Coordinates of C-alpha atoms and ligand atoms in Angstrom, one line a residue:
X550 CA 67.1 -21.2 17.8
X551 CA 67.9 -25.1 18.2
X552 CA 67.4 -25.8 14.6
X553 CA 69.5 -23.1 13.5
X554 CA 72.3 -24.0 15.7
X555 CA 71.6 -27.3 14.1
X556 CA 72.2 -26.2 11.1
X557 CA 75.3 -24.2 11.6
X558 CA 76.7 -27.6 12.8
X559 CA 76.1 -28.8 9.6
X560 CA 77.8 -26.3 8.0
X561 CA 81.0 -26.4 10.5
X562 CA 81.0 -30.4 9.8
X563 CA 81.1 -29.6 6.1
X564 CA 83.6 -26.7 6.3
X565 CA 86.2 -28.7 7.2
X566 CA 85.1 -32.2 5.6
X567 CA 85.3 -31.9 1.8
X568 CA 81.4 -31.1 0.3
X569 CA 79.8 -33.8 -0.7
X570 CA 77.1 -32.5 -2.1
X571 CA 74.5 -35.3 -2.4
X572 CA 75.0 -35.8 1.7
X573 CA 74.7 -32.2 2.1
X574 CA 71.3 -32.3 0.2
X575 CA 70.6 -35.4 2.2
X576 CA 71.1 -33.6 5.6
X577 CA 69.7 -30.2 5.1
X578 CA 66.5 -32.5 3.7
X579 CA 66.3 -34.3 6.9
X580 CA 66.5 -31.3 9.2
X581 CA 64.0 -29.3 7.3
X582 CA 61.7 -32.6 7.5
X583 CA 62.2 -32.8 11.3
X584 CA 61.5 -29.0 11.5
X585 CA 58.1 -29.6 9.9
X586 CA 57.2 -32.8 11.4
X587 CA 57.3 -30.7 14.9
X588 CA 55.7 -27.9 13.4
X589 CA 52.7 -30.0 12.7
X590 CA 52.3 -31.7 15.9
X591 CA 52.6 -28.5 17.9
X592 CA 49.8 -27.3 15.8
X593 CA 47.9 -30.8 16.4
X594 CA 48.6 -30.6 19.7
X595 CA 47.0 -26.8 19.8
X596 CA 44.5 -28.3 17.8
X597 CA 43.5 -31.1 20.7
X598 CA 43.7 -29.1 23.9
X599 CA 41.4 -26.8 22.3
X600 CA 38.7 -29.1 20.4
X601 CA 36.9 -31.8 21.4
X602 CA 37.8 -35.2 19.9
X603 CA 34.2 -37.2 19.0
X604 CA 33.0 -34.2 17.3
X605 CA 35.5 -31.9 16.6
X606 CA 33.8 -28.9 18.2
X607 CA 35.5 -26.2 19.7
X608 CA 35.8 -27.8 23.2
X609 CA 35.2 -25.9 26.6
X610 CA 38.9 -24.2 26.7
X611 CA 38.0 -22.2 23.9
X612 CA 35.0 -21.3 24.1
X613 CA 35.9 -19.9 27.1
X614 CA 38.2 -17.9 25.6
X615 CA 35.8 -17.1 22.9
X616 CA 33.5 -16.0 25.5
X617 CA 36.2 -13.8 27.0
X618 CA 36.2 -12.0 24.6
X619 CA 32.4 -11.6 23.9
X620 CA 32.2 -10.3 27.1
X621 CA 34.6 -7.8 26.2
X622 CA 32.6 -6.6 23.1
X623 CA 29.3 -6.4 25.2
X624 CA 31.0 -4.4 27.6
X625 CA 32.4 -1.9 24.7
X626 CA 29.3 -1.6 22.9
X627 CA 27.3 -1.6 26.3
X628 CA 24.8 -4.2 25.5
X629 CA 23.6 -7.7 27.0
X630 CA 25.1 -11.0 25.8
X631 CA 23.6 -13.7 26.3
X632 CA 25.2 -17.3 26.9
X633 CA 22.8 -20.9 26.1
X634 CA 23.8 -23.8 28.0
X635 CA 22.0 -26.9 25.8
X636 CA 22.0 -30.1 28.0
X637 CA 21.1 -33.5 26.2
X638 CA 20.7 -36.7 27.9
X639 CA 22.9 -39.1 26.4
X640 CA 23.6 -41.2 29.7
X641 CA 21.0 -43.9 28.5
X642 CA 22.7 -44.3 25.0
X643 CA 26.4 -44.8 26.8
X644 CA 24.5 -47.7 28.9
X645 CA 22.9 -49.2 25.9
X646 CA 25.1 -48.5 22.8
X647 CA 28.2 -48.4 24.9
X648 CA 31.1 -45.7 24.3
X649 CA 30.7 -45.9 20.4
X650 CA 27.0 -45.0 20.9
X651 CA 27.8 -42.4 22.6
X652 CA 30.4 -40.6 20.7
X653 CA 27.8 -41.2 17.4
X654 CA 25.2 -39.7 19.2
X655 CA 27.2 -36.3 20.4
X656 CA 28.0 -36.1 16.4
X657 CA 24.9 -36.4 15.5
X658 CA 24.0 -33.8 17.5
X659 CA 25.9 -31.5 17.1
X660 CA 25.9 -31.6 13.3
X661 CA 21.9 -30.7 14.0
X662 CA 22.8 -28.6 16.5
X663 CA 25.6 -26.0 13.8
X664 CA 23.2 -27.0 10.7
X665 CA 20.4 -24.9 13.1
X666 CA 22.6 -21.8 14.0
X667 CA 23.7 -19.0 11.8
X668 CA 27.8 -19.4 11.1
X669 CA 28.3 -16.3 13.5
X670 CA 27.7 -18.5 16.6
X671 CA 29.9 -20.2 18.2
X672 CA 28.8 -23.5 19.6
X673 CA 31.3 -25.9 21.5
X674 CA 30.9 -29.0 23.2
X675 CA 31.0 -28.5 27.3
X676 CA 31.0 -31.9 28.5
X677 CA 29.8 -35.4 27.3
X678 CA 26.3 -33.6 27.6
X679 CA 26.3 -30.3 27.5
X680 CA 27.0 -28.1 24.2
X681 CA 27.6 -23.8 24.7
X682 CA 26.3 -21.3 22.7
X683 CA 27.7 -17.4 22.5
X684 CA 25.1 -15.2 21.0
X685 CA 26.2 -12.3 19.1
X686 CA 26.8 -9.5 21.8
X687 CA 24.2 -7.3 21.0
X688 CA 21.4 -10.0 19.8
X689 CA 18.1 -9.2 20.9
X690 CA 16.0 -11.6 23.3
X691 CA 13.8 -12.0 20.9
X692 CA 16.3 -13.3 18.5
X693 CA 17.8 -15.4 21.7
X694 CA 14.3 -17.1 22.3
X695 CA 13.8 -17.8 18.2
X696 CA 17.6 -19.7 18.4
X697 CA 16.5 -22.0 21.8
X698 CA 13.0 -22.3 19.6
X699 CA 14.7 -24.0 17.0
X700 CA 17.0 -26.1 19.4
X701 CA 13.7 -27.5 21.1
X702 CA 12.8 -28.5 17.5
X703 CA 15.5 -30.7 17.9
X704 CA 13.3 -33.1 20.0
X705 CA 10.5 -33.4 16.8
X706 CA 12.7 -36.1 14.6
X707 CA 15.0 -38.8 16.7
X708 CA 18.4 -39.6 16.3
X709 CA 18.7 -42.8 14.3
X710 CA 22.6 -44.6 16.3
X711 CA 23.5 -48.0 15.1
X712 CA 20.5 -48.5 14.2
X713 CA 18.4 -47.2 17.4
X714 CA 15.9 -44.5 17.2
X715 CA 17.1 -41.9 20.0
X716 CA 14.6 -39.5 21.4
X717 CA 16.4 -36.3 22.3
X718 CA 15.0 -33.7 24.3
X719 CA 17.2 -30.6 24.8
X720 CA 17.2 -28.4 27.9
X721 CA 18.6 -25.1 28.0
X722 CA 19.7 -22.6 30.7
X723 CA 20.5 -19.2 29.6
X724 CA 23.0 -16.7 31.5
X725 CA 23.0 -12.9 30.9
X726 CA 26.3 -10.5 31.0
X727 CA 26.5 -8.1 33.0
X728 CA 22.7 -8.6 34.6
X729 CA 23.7 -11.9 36.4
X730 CA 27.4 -12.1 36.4
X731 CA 30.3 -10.0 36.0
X732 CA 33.0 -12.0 33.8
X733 CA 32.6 -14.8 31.6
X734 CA 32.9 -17.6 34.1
X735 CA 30.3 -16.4 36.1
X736 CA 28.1 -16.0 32.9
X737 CA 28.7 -19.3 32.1
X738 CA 28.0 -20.7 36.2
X739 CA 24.5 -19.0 35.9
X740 CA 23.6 -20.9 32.4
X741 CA 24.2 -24.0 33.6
X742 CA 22.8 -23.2 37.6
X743 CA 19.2 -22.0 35.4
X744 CA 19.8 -25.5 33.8
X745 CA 19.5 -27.2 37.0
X746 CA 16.3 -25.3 37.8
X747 CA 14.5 -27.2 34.6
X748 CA 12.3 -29.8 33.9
X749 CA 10.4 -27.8 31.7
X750 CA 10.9 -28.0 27.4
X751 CA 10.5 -24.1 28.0
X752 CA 14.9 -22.2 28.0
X753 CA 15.5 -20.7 31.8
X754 CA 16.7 -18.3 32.2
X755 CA 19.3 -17.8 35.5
X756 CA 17.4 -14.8 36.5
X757 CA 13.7 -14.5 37.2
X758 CA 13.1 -11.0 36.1
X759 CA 14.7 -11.8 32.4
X760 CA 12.6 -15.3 32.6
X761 CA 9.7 -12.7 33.2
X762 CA 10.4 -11.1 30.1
X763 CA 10.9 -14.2 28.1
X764 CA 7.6 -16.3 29.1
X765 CA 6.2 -12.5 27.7
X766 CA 7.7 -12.8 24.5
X767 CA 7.5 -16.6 24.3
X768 CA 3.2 -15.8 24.9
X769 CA 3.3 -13.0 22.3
X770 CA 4.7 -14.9 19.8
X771 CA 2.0 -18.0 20.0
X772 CA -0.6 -15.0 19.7
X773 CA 1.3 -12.8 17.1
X774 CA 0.8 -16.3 14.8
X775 CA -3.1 -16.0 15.2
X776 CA -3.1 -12.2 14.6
X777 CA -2.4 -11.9 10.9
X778 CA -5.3 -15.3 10.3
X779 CA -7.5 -13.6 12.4
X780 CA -7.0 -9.9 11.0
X781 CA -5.9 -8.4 14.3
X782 CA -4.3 -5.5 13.0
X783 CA -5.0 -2.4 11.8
X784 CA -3.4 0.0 10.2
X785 CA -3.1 4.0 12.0
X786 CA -2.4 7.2 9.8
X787 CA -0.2 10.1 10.9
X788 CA -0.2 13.4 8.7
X789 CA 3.5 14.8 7.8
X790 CA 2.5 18.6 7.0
X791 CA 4.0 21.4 5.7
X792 CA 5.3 23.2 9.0
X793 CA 4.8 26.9 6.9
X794 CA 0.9 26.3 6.6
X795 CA -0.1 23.0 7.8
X796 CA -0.4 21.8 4.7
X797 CA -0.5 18.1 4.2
X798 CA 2.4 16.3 2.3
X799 CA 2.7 12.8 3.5
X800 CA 1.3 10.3 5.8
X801 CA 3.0 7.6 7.7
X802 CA 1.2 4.2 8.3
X803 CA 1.7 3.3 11.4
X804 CA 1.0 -0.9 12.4
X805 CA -1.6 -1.2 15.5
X806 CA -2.4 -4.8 17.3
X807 CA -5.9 -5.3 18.4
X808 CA -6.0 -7.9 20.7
X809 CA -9.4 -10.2 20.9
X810 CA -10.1 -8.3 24.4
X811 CA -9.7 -5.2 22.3
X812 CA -6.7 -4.1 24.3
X813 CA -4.4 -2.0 22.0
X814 CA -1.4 -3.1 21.4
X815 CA 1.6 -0.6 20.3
X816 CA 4.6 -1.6 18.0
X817 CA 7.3 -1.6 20.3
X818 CA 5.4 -4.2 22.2
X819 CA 5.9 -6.9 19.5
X820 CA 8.0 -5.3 17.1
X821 CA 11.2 -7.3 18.2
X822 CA 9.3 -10.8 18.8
X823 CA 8.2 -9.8 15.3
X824 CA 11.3 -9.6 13.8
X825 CA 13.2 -12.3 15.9
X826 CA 10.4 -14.8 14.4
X827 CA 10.5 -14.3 11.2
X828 CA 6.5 -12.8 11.0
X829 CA 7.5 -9.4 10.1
X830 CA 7.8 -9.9 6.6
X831 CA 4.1 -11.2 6.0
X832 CA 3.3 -8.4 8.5
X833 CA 4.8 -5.5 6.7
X834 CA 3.6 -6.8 3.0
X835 CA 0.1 -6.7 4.8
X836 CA 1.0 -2.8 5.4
X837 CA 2.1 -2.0 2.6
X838 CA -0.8 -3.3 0.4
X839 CA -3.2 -2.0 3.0
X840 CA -1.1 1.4 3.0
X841 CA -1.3 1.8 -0.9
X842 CA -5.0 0.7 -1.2
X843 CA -5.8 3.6 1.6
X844 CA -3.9 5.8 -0.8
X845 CA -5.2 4.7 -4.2
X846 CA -9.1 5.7 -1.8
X847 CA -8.1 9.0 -1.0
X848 CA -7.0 9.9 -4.8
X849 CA -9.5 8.6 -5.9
X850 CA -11.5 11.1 -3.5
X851 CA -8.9 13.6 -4.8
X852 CA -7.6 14.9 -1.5
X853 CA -4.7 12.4 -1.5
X854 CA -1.3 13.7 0.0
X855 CA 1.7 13.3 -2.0
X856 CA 3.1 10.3 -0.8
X857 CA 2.3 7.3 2.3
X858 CA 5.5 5.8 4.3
X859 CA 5.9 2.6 5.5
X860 CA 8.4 1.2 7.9
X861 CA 10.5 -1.8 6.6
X862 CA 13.2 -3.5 8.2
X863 CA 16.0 -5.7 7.5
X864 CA 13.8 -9.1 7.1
X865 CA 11.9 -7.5 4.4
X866 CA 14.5 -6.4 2.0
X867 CA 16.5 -9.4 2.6
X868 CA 13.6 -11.5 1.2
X869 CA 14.1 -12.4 -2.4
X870 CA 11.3 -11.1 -4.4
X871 CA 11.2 -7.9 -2.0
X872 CA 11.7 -5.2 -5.3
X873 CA 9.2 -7.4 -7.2
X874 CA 6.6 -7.0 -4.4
X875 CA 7.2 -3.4 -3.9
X876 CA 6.5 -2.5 -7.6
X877 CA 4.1 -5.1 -7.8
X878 CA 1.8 -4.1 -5.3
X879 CA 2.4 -0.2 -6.6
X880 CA 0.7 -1.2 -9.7
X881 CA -1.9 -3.5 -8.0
X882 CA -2.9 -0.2 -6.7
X883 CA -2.1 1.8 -9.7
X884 CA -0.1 4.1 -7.8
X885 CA 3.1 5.9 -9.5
X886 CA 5.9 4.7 -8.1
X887 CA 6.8 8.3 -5.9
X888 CA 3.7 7.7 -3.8
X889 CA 5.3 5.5 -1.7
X890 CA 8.2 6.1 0.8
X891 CA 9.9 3.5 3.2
X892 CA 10.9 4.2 6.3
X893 CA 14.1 2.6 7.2
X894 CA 16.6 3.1 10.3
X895 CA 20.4 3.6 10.6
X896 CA 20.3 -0.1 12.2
X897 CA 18.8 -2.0 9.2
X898 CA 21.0 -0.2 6.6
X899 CA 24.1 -1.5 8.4
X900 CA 22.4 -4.5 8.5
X901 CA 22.1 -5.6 5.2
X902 CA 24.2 -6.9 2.6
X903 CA 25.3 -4.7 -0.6
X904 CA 23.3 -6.9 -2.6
X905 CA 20.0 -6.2 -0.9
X906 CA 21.3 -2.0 -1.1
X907 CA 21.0 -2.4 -4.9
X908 CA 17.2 -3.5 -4.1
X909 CA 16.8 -0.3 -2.7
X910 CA 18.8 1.7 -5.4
X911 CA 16.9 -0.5 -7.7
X912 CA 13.0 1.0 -6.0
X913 CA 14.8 4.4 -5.7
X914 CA 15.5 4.3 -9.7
X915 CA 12.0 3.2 -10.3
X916 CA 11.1 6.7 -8.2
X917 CA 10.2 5.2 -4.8
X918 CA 11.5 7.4 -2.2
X919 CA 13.6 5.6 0.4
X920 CA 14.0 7.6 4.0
X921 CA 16.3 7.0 7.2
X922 CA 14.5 6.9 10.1
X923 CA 15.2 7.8 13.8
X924 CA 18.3 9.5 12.1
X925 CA 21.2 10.3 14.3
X926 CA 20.0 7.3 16.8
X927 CA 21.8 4.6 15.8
X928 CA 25.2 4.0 14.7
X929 CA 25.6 5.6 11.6
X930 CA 29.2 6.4 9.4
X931 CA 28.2 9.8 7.9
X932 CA 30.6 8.6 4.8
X933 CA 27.5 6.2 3.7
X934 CA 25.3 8.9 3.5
X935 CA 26.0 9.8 -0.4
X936 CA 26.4 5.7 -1.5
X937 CA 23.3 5.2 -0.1
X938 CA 20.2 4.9 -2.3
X939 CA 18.3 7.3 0.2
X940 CA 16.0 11.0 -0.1
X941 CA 15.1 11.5 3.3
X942 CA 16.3 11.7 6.6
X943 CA 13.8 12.3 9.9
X944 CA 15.3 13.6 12.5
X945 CA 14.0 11.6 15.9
X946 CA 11.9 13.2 18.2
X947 CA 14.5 12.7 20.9
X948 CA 16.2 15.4 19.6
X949 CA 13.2 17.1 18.4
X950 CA 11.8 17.0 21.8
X951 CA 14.0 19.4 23.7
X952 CA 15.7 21.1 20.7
X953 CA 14.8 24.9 22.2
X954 CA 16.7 24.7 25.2
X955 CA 19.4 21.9 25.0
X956 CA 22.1 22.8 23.2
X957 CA 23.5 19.4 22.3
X958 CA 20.0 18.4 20.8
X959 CA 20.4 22.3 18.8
X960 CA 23.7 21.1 17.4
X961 CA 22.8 17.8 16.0
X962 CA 19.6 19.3 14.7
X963 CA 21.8 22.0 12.9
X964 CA 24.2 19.5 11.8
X965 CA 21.4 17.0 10.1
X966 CA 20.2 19.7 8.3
X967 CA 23.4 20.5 7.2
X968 CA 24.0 17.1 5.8
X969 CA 20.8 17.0 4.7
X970 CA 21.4 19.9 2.4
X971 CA 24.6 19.1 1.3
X972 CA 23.3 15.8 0.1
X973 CA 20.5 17.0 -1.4
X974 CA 18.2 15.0 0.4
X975 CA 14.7 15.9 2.6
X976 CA 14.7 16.5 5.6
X977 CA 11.4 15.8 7.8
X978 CA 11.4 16.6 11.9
X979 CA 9.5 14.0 14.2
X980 CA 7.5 13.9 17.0
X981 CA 6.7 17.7 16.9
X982 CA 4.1 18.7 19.8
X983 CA 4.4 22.0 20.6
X984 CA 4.4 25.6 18.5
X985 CA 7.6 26.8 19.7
X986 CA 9.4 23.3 18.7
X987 CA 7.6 24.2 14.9
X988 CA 8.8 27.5 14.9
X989 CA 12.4 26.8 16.2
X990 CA 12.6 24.2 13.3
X991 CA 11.8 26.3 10.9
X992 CA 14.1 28.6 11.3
X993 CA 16.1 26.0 10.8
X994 CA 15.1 25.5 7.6
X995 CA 13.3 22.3 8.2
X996 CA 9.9 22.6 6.4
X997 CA 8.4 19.4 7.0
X998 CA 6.9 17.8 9.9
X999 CA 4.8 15.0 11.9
X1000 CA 3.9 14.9 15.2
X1001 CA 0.8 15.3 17.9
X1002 CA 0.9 19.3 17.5
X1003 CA -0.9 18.4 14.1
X1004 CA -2.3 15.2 14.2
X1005 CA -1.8 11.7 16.4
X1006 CA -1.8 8.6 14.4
X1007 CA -5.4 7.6 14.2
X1008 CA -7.8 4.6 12.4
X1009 CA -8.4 5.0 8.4
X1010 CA -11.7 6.4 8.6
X1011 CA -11.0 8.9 11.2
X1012 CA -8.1 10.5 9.1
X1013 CA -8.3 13.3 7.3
X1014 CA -5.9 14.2 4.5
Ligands
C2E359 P1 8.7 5.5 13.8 O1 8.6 5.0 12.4 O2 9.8 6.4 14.1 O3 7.3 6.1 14.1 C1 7.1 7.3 14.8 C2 6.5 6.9 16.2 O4 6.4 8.1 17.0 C3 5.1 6.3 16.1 O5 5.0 5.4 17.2 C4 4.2 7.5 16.4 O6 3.0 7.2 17.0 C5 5.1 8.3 17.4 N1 4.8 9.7 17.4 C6 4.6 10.5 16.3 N2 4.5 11.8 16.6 C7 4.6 11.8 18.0 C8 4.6 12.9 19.0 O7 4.4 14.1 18.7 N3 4.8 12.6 20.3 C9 5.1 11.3 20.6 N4 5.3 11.0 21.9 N5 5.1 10.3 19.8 C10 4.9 10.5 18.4 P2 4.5 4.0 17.0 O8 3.3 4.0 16.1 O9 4.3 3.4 18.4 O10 5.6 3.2 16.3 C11 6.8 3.0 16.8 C12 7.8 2.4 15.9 O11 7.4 1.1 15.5 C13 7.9 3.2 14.6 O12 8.7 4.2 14.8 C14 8.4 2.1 13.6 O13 9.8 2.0 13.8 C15 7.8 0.9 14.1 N6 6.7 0.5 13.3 C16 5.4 1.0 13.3 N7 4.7 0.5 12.3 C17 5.5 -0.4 11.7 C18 5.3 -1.3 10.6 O14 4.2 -1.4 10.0 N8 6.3 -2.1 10.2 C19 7.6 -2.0 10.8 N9 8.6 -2.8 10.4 N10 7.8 -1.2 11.9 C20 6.7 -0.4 12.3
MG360 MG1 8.8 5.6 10.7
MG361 MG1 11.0 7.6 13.7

């Protein structure tokens, strides 16, 4: 408003002075410059209260706003989100390199710090020794314990500062919303009050049933490394039948962990620290090769089913040469290429980029058959359904389970069959175990079907196709 009764002023002044117009220029010039020259500082000064200035990070003020509204999100999508306090001892490089040092060294830092994260982060500087991290609302534990993994790497090369080598050893304290603190500030309290409780190399976390979890995960993770060396797993087989006669069509694989004491392990045990470490994809191209040399046997014993599924996630198909190992492996075995099927859920296909969808249009054009998991579990937009490169949905046990008497579980069962239908795709029911659950889908029209009622998931050379 100021500026514009400035320049009214101008105008009066002119209106009853003759125009000159080179002045008039001159002034209107020199207001505008003025009007610009506080625009920028304002922003500068917005800039500075909300960055920190030796390394230009986002500085505490913002990241608690940013974790305002992270909190928010979790709370909308009703999921965990976790909050990484990273302390590094840079008091002994302010006494010995002196304030110069010290402002070097917190650069250095925390250039190795962003170059380790993925952009989505958002890491800021707390104080002269403490940096905060906001994980994703929604990021797994797993995936939590793989980013303070890589921060502890931080200790294996020093920091060379005016011409010191700098050892630097990162501690981390973690904070959970809403399991140890109700808003954002309290999140934050409890990530640095688990920092306090560490002397260890090893992330805290604030509360001792979640650092429970995570010495679990952090233990399965050194063993998962020895299991594919030391050929650990095994590979189980479940029929998919014909629900009319019985009849054979498919068979899942299904990925087992035998552990030296010959405890079982099941999938959902290690699946996540699986994914979250990267191991998955050697994993799963062990399955499928294993998968498709069981299949390639039982042809060549001519009692093959149609087809073998595999689960894949989102690791695998992101992996560059993902189509060329599919198809390559597929003739390895000299298997056509409809004999495979993978298994994907709602989750990974929202995960992944359109880029890595063409890999799948590109196995679905070679004949591969390409099925949604768990259907109806996770969150799906029905409008992807026809611009995916997908044949098959399975409807998840959970509604299988009850679908004779709960009338919810009825009407999503009748409604994926619907879709099902009207996009031409297969349809195959999970996790039947009783006759009346068989019959009930049938009627339904579903005509395909896995589950206990005809066959658990059992070792190679007890399955019979
Ligand atoms: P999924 O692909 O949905 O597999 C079906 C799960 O349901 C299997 O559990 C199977 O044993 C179980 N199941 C089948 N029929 C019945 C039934 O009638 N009653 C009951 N109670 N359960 C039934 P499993 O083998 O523990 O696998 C769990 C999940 O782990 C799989 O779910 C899949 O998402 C994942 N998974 C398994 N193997 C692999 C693999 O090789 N790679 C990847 N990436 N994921 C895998
Ligand atoms: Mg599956
Ligand atoms: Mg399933």
């Amino acid at each position: 408003m100021r500026n514009q009764e400035d320049f009214w002023d101008v105008i009066d002044e002119f209106l009853i002075a003759p125009v000159d117009r080179n002045e008039f220029t001159e002034r209107a010039a020199m207001l505008l410059r003025t009007r610009r020259l506080a625009l920028t500082q304002r922003t500068h000064l917005a800039y500075l209260v909300n960055h920190d200035r030796a390394t230009d990070l986002p500085n505490k003020n913002l990241f608690m706003d940013r974790l305002s509204n992270a909190v928010r999100d979790a709370t909308v999508i009703d999921m965990p989100l976790y909050v990484i306090v990273i302390h590094i001892p840079l008091a002994r490089v302010m006494k010995s390199l002196g304030h110069i040092g010290l402002e070097r060294a917190a650069m250095a830092c925390s250039v190795r710090l962003e170059a380790l994260l993925a952009e989505d982060l958002s890491l800021a500087r707390l104080t002269t020794e403490e940096w905060g991290l906001i994980a994703r609302p929604g990021t797994w534990m797993a995936a939590v314990l793989e980013i303070c993994r890589r921060i502890q790497g931080l200790a294996e090369t020093p920091l060379m500062v005016l011409g010191e080598r700098i050892r630097i050893a990162p501690r981390i304290g973690i904070g959970v919303y809403p399991d140890d603190a109700a808003n954002a500030a309290g999140t934050l309290d409890c990530a640095i009050s688990a920092l306090s409780q560490t002397e260890t190399e090893q992330p805290v976390f604030y509360s001792r049933n979640v650092q429970h979890q995570a010495l679990r995960h952090i233990r399965t993770e050194a063993r998962l490394h020895k299991a594919l060396d030391d050929a650990q797993f095994e590979l189980w087989y479940q029929p998919q039948v014909r629900l009319s006669d019985r009849e054979p069509v498919g068979v899942e694989a299904l990925l087992r962990w035998r552990q030296p004491g010959g405890d079982l392990t099941l999938p959902e045990d290690f699946m996540a620290v699986a994914q979250a470490s990267g191991l998955i994809r050697d994993i799963d191209r062990w399955v499928l090769d294993k998968a498709c040399a069981a299949m390639r046997r039982w042809r060549s014993e001519n009692n093959a089913p149609r087809r073998v599924s595999v689960n894949i996630c989102a690791e695998d198909i992101t992996a560059g040469d993902f189509v060329e190992i599919v198809m390559h492996t597929l003739s390895h075995h000299e298997l056509p290429p409809c004999a495979l099927e993978l298994e994907l859920t709602e989750t990974t296909l929202l995960e992944i980029s359109s880029a890595n969808l063409a890999k799948l249009n590109t196995l679905r054009d070679h004949g591969v058959k390409v099925a949604i998991d768990d259907f109806g579990t996770g969150y799906s937009s029905l409008s992807y359904l026809h611009r995916l490169p997908i044949t098959t949905l399975k409807i998840d046990k959970r509604f299988v389970d009850n679908v004779t008497n709960n009338l919810t579980n009825q009407a999503i069962t009748r409604a994926i069959v619907w879709l099902a239908k009207n996009f031409k795709l297969d349809i195959i029911a999970e996790g039947i175990e009783t006759a009346v659950q068989a019959e009930f889908l049938s009627s339904l029209e579903v005509h395909t079907g896995q589950g206990f009622l005809y066959g658990r998931p059992v070792p190679e050379a007890l399955f019979r196709p």
